[in-house]
Amino acid sequence: MPEQPEATWFRETFERVRAEVQKVIVGQHDIVESVLVGLAANGHVLLEGMPGLGKTLLVRSLAKTLALDFNRIQFTPDMMPADVTGTNVLGEGRIFEFRKGPVFAHIVLADEINRATPKTQSAMLEAMQERSVTVGGKRHVLHEPFLVMATQNPVEQEGTYPLPEAQLDRFFFKLIVPYPTKEELREVVIRTTGSLDQEPESVASREDVLRMRAIVREVPIADSVLDYGLSMIVATHPDGPGASPAASKYCRFGSSPRGAQSLVTAGKVHALLSGRFNVSKEDLRGALKPVLRHRILLNFEAEADGMTPDKVLDQVIAFVDSTDRDPIKV
Amino acid sequence: MSNLSKQLKSFEMRVRVVRSWRGLAIGACVGAAISSVWAVLDWRSILYTEWSWMVEMVGSLALAGAVIGLLLKVHPKGLVVSIDRRAGLEDRLTTAQERENEGDAFDDALRSDAESKLAQLQPKRVFPIRLGRWHGAAVALCVLSAAIFLLGNTPIILTEADRHVREELKKQGQAIEHVTKQNFETPDAKEEMSEAEKRLADEMRKYERDLEKAHISQEESLQKANELSQKADELAKQAAQSLQQNLEQAQTALSNMQKGDLEKGGFGDMSSQMAGMSEGEKDRLLATAKKEAEEIQKKLDALKRQLEELKKKLENPNLSPEERKKLEALKKELEKQIASLEAQKDANKSEQKAIELSKEAQEVFRKMMEDPLYKKLLDIQKKLERDSESASKTGRPEMTDEERRKLKEQLEKLAASLKDPKAMKEYLEALIKAMEEAKRLGRCNGAAIGINGLPLNMGMNQPPPGPGDTTPGVWQGGIGQVYKLDKPTPSRGSTTTSVISGSSRDATGPQAYVEIRAPSLVGNRSGVPYQNVLPSYERKAESALERQQIPKEQQKRVKEYFESLTGSKKG
């Protein structure tokens, strides 16, 4: 296989970071990879899973590995936006000074984001989208790289404020964190109850992250592949001309254009990780669920039929694949 | 051309080959489907087909499909997408081809990656030749069409009687084929047939095929034969009328232009003797001829007077036998001289007439005779005479003086109208057309006679023919053939085939002959009542009489025969 220095460096750096994180996180390989993909693609990640599955550990380890600033915000209903963004306080010279909130870090863990009020959530989400916060009429730019990793608990619905669709759309990926397998659980128990306390080392820098993001943007995508990806996006629009039967039946709303952007960017990262210099349809298929599962809104019929976004997306993929035929019939 | 494009060439060729293979199957499939429909139509007697035609249909469409598949454009973009899919190259080729002329960070690596992956592939593995659905469908449809055709054309599901009927019809079909070939499939006929004749020929061919495949019953066969016979008659009548119209204008002059007629009219040597002669020379020659005529007349008058005197002397009863004998000898000598002078006088007369025909007229005829159209005309006439085999030996009567005068007038008139070469050509073409009409008449007559003379078996479900029936394989009513039985042939049934007695026409050469037979009754197994078939035969006989194909001496006999059968007398 021909070598390309940038691509090689990207792959090696990615693998190095992953390996370092995996020293701490037992199992959860896909989650770790997806989080790193989000990082390389300059996107925020929403992690959904039961408490105690290592979400916070993952983020903290990642920050350490990359030698980046890390802040954790535990969202609660009484939390105010200023608690996230920071506020102006009267300083020693009797002038207001801006005191930065926890959002001012390279990696921010927004723990149980759905427990905060919509007002606070929107302050957080503004920072995610604009990469800046506005306090007292003054705009404060956040540091790059800026990665928010939000978590939410799928079972405890009481006293929570589910994220609105528009805000969910700002997350690049939504990852479902699964339970560890028995073997993984054994390893977790051994590591955490013994004397061996493994800490990740810093194997990459902030500059490396920025460089990775720049490399990702260079990966080319063919028209036909892009068309395939867009067909999948359009197939989620229940009332659109290219809607898949599943979307028509089970979706209230389909993916936004951000979904298409995220899909292609994720595809590019996957291509580089696969050692290719182009995005393939397989890359897009692989990225579809984490990219779109929080971007499509299902209706009551889907709930009644026990459909989940992932199941609908499986049918969307099948539908688009059925229309994507070999142009040479022989 | 980039390396990638070069590498793709072999894949493109492979795609063409595989497409050709698929096109072959699609073509065969379509051909087999059409053949199946064709076979059904054949079975239902709507459209005739042959085994070989069906095979040709399938083969030709399969070939067409293969050629189309081979020639269809292979779109480069489609080709790389297809290779990516088939070889699992994860869109490497597609992207590399799109970015063939780009120079971004990954483009070089992308291209070399795609090329190296493509180099590892073999076109035959990416595009294998397989038996697909189309091939299966083609085979199934071929089997289906063959089965339908076989069921519709094999006698295995027929009863013994039906099989026999089928054989009979087949024989009749062969007979019709013979008639069609004889009249409409000769090289001349193919070139000269009119649209109506072609339609008739087509109908006859269809009839022949229907008979051969036994797609019509014997009753239908008889009806069809009658119908075709009437059509042929109709065409013959039309041809005769047309011929008459054409000949009205041209026939007289045409016959006069024949060398023999010109000779009879006294203009025989005009082309050789008179061509190139000036008016002065002609006048001088005419004066000499007249002078000679006067001298001959004088000598003749003198001899006639001598003869009169001699006759008076001979009337004297006192002459001795010796004197009488001498005078008789002298009389004979005088009569001989008078006859000789009379002959000279006639020759002189002819010479004068030839001189009297204008030089200009002579020149026109000379040119006309040298014209290729005239030669063609003569050829056609000869052919026509050969075909009809009647006109050549009848001879022409000698012309009277009045006829000669008329002929001279016609020739002068004709020459005046033919001065213009264009007019001459038109005239000759009109004559040729007339001749062709005559040939058409011959063809249509031939067809009518042929159909009328078919060995149509009128008795339904009869056993194989015995004496008294039509003899298989012998053409009873062919053109230009006469079959006469030397003695009556008793049949196994209650009828006896009688000989054709009486005398034939006086005209020399072969004659057309149509034998009209009553149905042969074998025991009491006749399927059709006698009264039902008689009118049909009577019509045939009347038709033959109308066409004057029955010798006059026989016509009365034929009429009497049918009158005796029907018990009535027609006016």
Short mmCIF file of N, CA and C in Angstrom, two decimals, chain A residues 2-61:
data_model
loop_
_atom_site.label_atom_id
_atom_site.label_comp_id
_atom_site.label_asym_id
_atom_site.label_seq_id
_atom_site.Cartn_x
_atom_site.Cartn_y
_atom_site.Cartn_z
N PRO A 2 0.55 2.21 -0.87
CA PRO A 2 1.37 3.43 -0.90
C PRO A 2 1.22 4.22 0.40
N GLU A 3 2.27 4.88 0.76
CA GLU A 3 2.27 5.65 2.01
C GLU A 3 2.09 7.14 1.72
N GLN A 4 1.45 7.79 2.68
CA GLN A 4 1.31 9.24 2.59
C GLN A 4 1.63 9.74 3.99
N PRO A 5 2.64 10.57 4.16
CA PRO A 5 3.15 10.90 5.49
C PRO A 5 2.08 11.42 6.45
N GLU A 6 1.23 12.31 5.97
CA GLU A 6 0.21 12.90 6.83
C GLU A 6 -0.76 11.84 7.33
N ALA A 7 -1.16 11.02 6.39
CA ALA A 7 -2.13 9.96 6.73
C ALA A 7 -1.50 8.97 7.71
N THR A 8 -0.26 8.66 7.45
CA THR A 8 0.42 7.72 8.33
C THR A 8 0.54 8.30 9.74
N TRP A 9 0.94 9.56 9.77
CA TRP A 9 1.08 10.22 11.07
C TRP A 9 -0.27 10.22 11.81
N PHE A 10 -1.32 10.54 11.07
CA PHE A 10 -2.67 10.59 11.66
C PHE A 10 -3.02 9.24 12.29
N ARG A 11 -2.79 8.23 11.51
CA ARG A 11 -3.17 6.89 11.95
C ARG A 11 -2.35 6.48 13.19
N GLU A 12 -1.07 6.77 13.11
CA GLU A 12 -0.20 6.39 14.22
C GLU A 12 -0.55 7.16 15.51
N THR A 13 -0.81 8.45 15.33
CA THR A 13 -1.16 9.27 16.49
C THR A 13 -2.47 8.78 17.11
N PHE A 14 -3.42 8.53 16.23
CA PHE A 14 -4.73 8.05 16.68
C PHE A 14 -4.58 6.75 17.47
N GLU A 15 -3.80 5.86 16.88
CA GLU A 15 -3.61 4.55 17.53
C GLU A 15 -2.88 4.70 18.88
N ARG A 16 -1.95 5.62 18.90
CA ARG A 16 -1.19 5.84 20.13
C ARG A 16 -2.11 6.34 21.25
N VAL A 17 -2.93 7.31 20.89
CA VAL A 17 -3.87 7.87 21.88
C VAL A 17 -4.84 6.79 22.32
N ARG A 18 -5.36 6.08 21.36
CA ARG A 18 -6.33 5.03 21.71
C ARG A 18 -5.70 4.00 22.66
N ALA A 19 -4.50 3.60 22.31
CA ALA A 19 -3.83 2.59 23.14
C ALA A 19 -3.62 3.11 24.56
N GLU A 20 -3.32 4.37 24.65
CA GLU A 20 -3.09 4.94 25.98
C GLU A 20 -4.38 5.00 26.79
N VAL A 21 -5.44 5.40 26.10
CA VAL A 21 -6.74 5.46 26.80
C VAL A 21 -7.17 4.07 27.20
N GLN A 22 -6.94 3.13 26.32
CA GLN A 22 -7.37 1.76 26.59
C GLN A 22 -6.58 1.12 27.75
N LYS A 23 -5.51 1.78 28.11
CA LYS A 23 -4.79 1.28 29.28
C LYS A 23 -5.65 1.43 30.53
N VAL A 24 -6.48 2.48 30.49
CA VAL A 24 -7.31 2.78 31.66
C VAL A 24 -8.71 2.20 31.49
N ILE A 25 -9.25 2.39 30.30
CA ILE A 25 -10.62 1.93 30.03
C ILE A 25 -10.58 0.48 29.56
N VAL A 26 -11.28 -0.32 30.29
CA VAL A 26 -11.31 -1.74 29.92
C VAL A 26 -12.47 -1.96 28.94
N GLY A 27 -12.16 -2.60 27.83
CA GLY A 27 -13.22 -2.85 26.84
C GLY A 27 -13.64 -1.54 26.18
N GLN A 28 -14.91 -1.49 25.82
CA GLN A 28 -15.51 -0.26 25.22
C GLN A 28 -14.66 0.25 24.04
N HIS A 29 -14.15 -0.67 23.25
CA HIS A 29 -13.25 -0.25 22.16
C HIS A 29 -13.96 0.69 21.18
N ASP A 30 -15.19 0.32 20.83
CA ASP A 30 -15.91 1.16 19.86
C ASP A 30 -16.17 2.55 20.42
N ILE A 31 -16.51 2.58 21.72
CA ILE A 31 -16.80 3.88 22.33
C ILE A 31 -15.54 4.75 22.32
N VAL A 32 -14.44 4.12 22.71
CA VAL A 32 -13.17 4.87 22.73
C VAL A 32 -12.85 5.38 21.34
N GLU A 33 -12.98 4.50 20.36
CA GLU A 33 -12.67 4.91 18.98
C GLU A 33 -13.59 6.03 18.53
N SER A 34 -14.89 5.89 18.85
CA SER A 34 -15.85 6.91 18.41
C SER A 34 -15.57 8.24 19.06
N VAL A 35 -15.20 8.21 20.32
CA VAL A 35 -14.87 9.46 21.00
C VAL A 35 -13.67 10.11 20.32
N LEU A 36 -12.69 9.30 19.96
CA LEU A 36 -11.51 9.84 19.29
C LEU A 36 -11.85 10.36 17.88
N VAL A 37 -12.78 9.64 17.25
CA VAL A 37 -13.23 10.11 15.92
C VAL A 37 -13.87 11.48 16.08
N GLY A 38 -14.72 11.62 17.13
CA GLY A 38 -15.35 12.91 17.38
C GLY A 38 -14.31 14.00 17.61
N LEU A 39 -13.29 13.62 18.35
CA LEU A 39 -12.21 14.58 18.64
C LEU A 39 -11.52 15.00 17.34
N ALA A 40 -11.19 13.99 16.51
CA ALA A 40 -10.49 14.30 15.26
C ALA A 40 -11.37 15.05 14.29
N ALA A 41 -12.68 14.83 14.40
CA ALA A 41 -13.60 15.48 13.46
C ALA A 41 -14.09 16.82 13.99
N ASN A 42 -13.57 17.23 15.11
CA ASN A 42 -13.96 18.51 15.70
C ASN A 42 -15.46 18.51 16.05
N GLY A 43 -15.90 17.42 16.66
CA GLY A 43 -17.31 17.33 17.03
C GLY A 43 -17.46 16.93 18.48
N HIS A 44 -18.61 17.31 19.06
CA HIS A 44 -18.91 16.97 20.44
C HIS A 44 -19.64 15.64 20.50
N VAL A 45 -19.51 15.00 21.64
CA VAL A 45 -20.05 13.64 21.73
C VAL A 45 -21.02 13.55 22.91
N LEU A 46 -22.16 12.93 22.66
CA LEU A 46 -23.14 12.68 23.71
C LEU A 46 -23.08 11.19 24.05
N LEU A 47 -22.75 10.92 25.29
CA LEU A 47 -22.66 9.52 25.71
C LEU A 47 -23.89 9.19 26.54
N GLU A 48 -24.53 8.13 26.16
CA GLU A 48 -25.73 7.73 26.91
C GLU A 48 -25.48 6.34 27.47
N GLY A 49 -25.66 6.24 28.75
CA GLY A 49 -25.43 4.93 29.36
C GLY A 49 -25.70 4.99 30.85
N MET A 50 -25.73 3.82 31.42
CA MET A 50 -26.01 3.73 32.84
C MET A 50 -24.83 4.29 33.64
N PRO A 51 -25.09 4.69 34.87
CA PRO A 51 -23.99 5.20 35.68
C PRO A 51 -22.95 4.11 35.94
N GLY A 52 -21.73 4.54 36.08
CA GLY A 52 -20.68 3.60 36.45
C GLY A 52 -20.07 2.84 35.30
N LEU A 53 -20.32 3.26 34.08
CA LEU A 53 -19.78 2.52 32.93
C LEU A 53 -18.45 3.10 32.46
N GLY A 54 -17.94 4.11 33.17
CA GLY A 54 -16.61 4.61 32.85
C GLY A 54 -16.62 5.81 31.93
N LYS A 55 -17.74 6.47 31.85
CA LYS A 55 -17.81 7.61 30.93
C LYS A 55 -16.87 8.73 31.38
N THR A 56 -16.96 9.04 32.66
CA THR A 56 -16.13 10.13 33.19
C THR A 56 -14.66 9.77 33.11
N LEU A 57 -14.38 8.54 33.42
CA LEU A 57 -13.00 8.05 33.37
C LEU A 57 -12.45 8.16 31.96
N LEU A 58 -13.29 7.84 31.03
CA LEU A 58 -12.87 7.90 29.62
C LEU A 58 -12.47 9.32 29.26
N VAL A 59 -13.29 10.25 29.64
CA VAL A 59 -13.02 11.64 29.24
C VAL A 59 -11.78 12.15 29.96
N ARG A 60 -11.70 11.82 31.22
CA ARG A 60 -10.54 12.29 31.98
C ARG A 60 -9.25 11.68 31.42
N SER A 61 -9.32 10.44 31.09
CA SER A 61 -8.14 9.76 30.52
C SER A 61 -7.75 10.39 29.20
#
